[in-house]
């Protein structure tokens, strides 16, 4: 046998193979640089991340494949002769598709009006036949105008609601699917002279918003739109028209009063509207759409200036970005009819955790950290990509005294998850006590990260600076500090939040070392700033505990365990902790804690707090959004 060896070809092939391995591992390595602030996470020769749990078991970075993601349910429709055909791309999806037209101009808060005629979802496919939307059921006039929008609801075979979506169309047979506003528009960053209106379109497009006969457009084609409107007058109602292709929607908003006008206004506060018990819209794939809608409806009726929602608006804790985005979309869809016209400010809690998930092959152990790279994949960045919040917070925990590398990014950003805003004579400081959060808290000494309920150094410095600025601001009379975790928990979170059953030991670990201050000392530093160093902070608005309860925090309140040895502080005046985690997540009953004698009004009913401010006077009424019963009241002295 005559074998000819072509060395040239072999060398070339080998070079190509080696090159492609090098490129592949480079791509993998680029995605998986381990932040220096963590320790105990390693990379094997193939570029796979792993960690050892406290028993020395090797756990690998694992993302479970799932079809329960936004891309399964949104922008999956095409126009056909009879109507709109949906392909969810999931052969295992069977169930029901409910649908109905949305009339954007016959109500202030438009919602789909569902038809009793439903479509079946079979192996991920469903057809909406427009025959059933004609005649008596054509309440938008689409047959003549040849355009419109339908809302659709995906219900699984076991009856769970998976998604509420929208799709716009043109034609009256055959039909075409056209650019759709799939989320929003939302009123954000309201000022006395301007506003930012944000929304998401199904196609990369340039859309426009008309206010006061002036047209504002995107500078380039995009799906995520943020349009800044300026040059407006204070305390003035404006109507705006969002135009996309041949379709438009029209709503109104009202600009803020000038700072320090000291006119009467009301704002609403609630938190923890993630999915609850009871079925139906109470758990719309991660969010309690039923209760948050009721909260926004009663808020709208009270003509509120804004609604503050402080964390746990979704179930979260997912390693799949698409699954996180699906839950966020479900929350935003629930608040959207109202958020077209007034400002709803959403802040992070622990359930907004977008995690990196480490598991062993047998799936016996599970260790979770904040996802990274931090500048593209952290919980904080994902949250900021979904909501439009002020950009006046600190940068990150980089450059703190614990920063392991002053030139690199070793921590997630605070942008849009720590911030403050003002309305007339009120300032609302939004803190994040789930920053750089490692949900597997017992594993923190092995791996690094922050515990639930701890405000880290740079954020604390920013609180000090912000309180000093607001203390000097003559237009501001009242400061509210809102933070997901109570300083004084009352139930399931006595074992964590800012108390840890009276244990000061829990704290962040950075680059293999624990920081100096424990969680109770850090709580005390915040209390000192807010109560002793500031005269304007009136209340802490918290959640996490799924109940409503008010707690007096003052000189007589017992705030330490009996055997507490670190330095104690003396509080010089009284403020209130208003805990309202009663927006729909599963309830927690009241437990005994040292400050129980200082608590009042406790209830596990769903609740929304309304603060009425008129100059110096300040009053709170708490309402059950389901029954409209008044639950509690407080007149601030
Ligand atoms: Fe929470």
mmCIF file of C-alpha atoms in Angstrom, residues 21 30 37 40 69 74 85 94 131 133 137 141 146 204 207 260 262 394 414 434 498 531 578 598 601 605 618 622 632:
data_model
loop_
_atom_site.group_PDB
_atom_site.id
_atom_site.type_symbol
_atom_site.label_atom_id
_atom_site.label_comp_id
_atom_site.label_asym_id
_atom_site.label_seq_id
_atom_site.Cartn_x
_atom_site.Cartn_y
_atom_site.Cartn_z
ATOM 1 C CA UNK A 21 -9.768 25.937 19.957
ATOM 2 C CA UNK A 30 -13.895 36.544 27.864
ATOM 3 C CA UNK A 37 -13.943 40.658 44.705
ATOM 4 C CA UNK A 40 -13.313 30.431 45.856
ATOM 5 C CA UNK A 69 -38.523 32.849 28.661
ATOM 6 C CA UNK A 74 -43.398 37.715 22.626
ATOM 7 C CA UNK A 85 -50.807 32.609 13.774
ATOM 8 C CA UNK A 94 -50.380 22.945 25.085
ATOM 9 C CA UNK A 131 -63.765 35.821 12.082
ATOM 10 C CA UNK A 133 -63.550 39.572 16.149
ATOM 11 C CA UNK A 137 -67.215 42.009 18.356
ATOM 12 C CA UNK A 141 -63.534 49.446 13.890
ATOM 13 C CA UNK A 146 -57.677 47.691 8.531
ATOM 14 C CA UNK A 204 -36.156 48.108 15.803
ATOM 15 C CA UNK A 207 -41.144 56.147 16.870
ATOM 16 C CA UNK A 260 -41.118 73.832 47.742
ATOM 17 C CA UNK A 262 -45.964 73.161 49.528
ATOM 18 C CA UNK A 394 -23.067 56.208 43.736
ATOM 19 C CA UNK A 414 -25.422 51.228 41.543
ATOM 20 C CA UNK A 434 -29.565 43.488 48.140
ATOM 21 C CA UNK A 498 -30.786 43.955 59.450
ATOM 22 C CA UNK A 531 -32.315 60.134 63.049
ATOM 23 C CA UNK A 578 -43.581 51.705 57.781
ATOM 24 C CA UNK A 598 -43.421 49.707 69.678
ATOM 25 C CA UNK A 601 -51.418 48.287 63.066
ATOM 26 C CA UNK A 605 -54.272 41.909 54.653
ATOM 27 C CA UNK A 618 -48.080 64.678 57.052
ATOM 28 C CA UNK A 622 -53.504 52.478 54.768
ATOM 29 C CA UNK A 632 -54.688 51.974 59.629
#
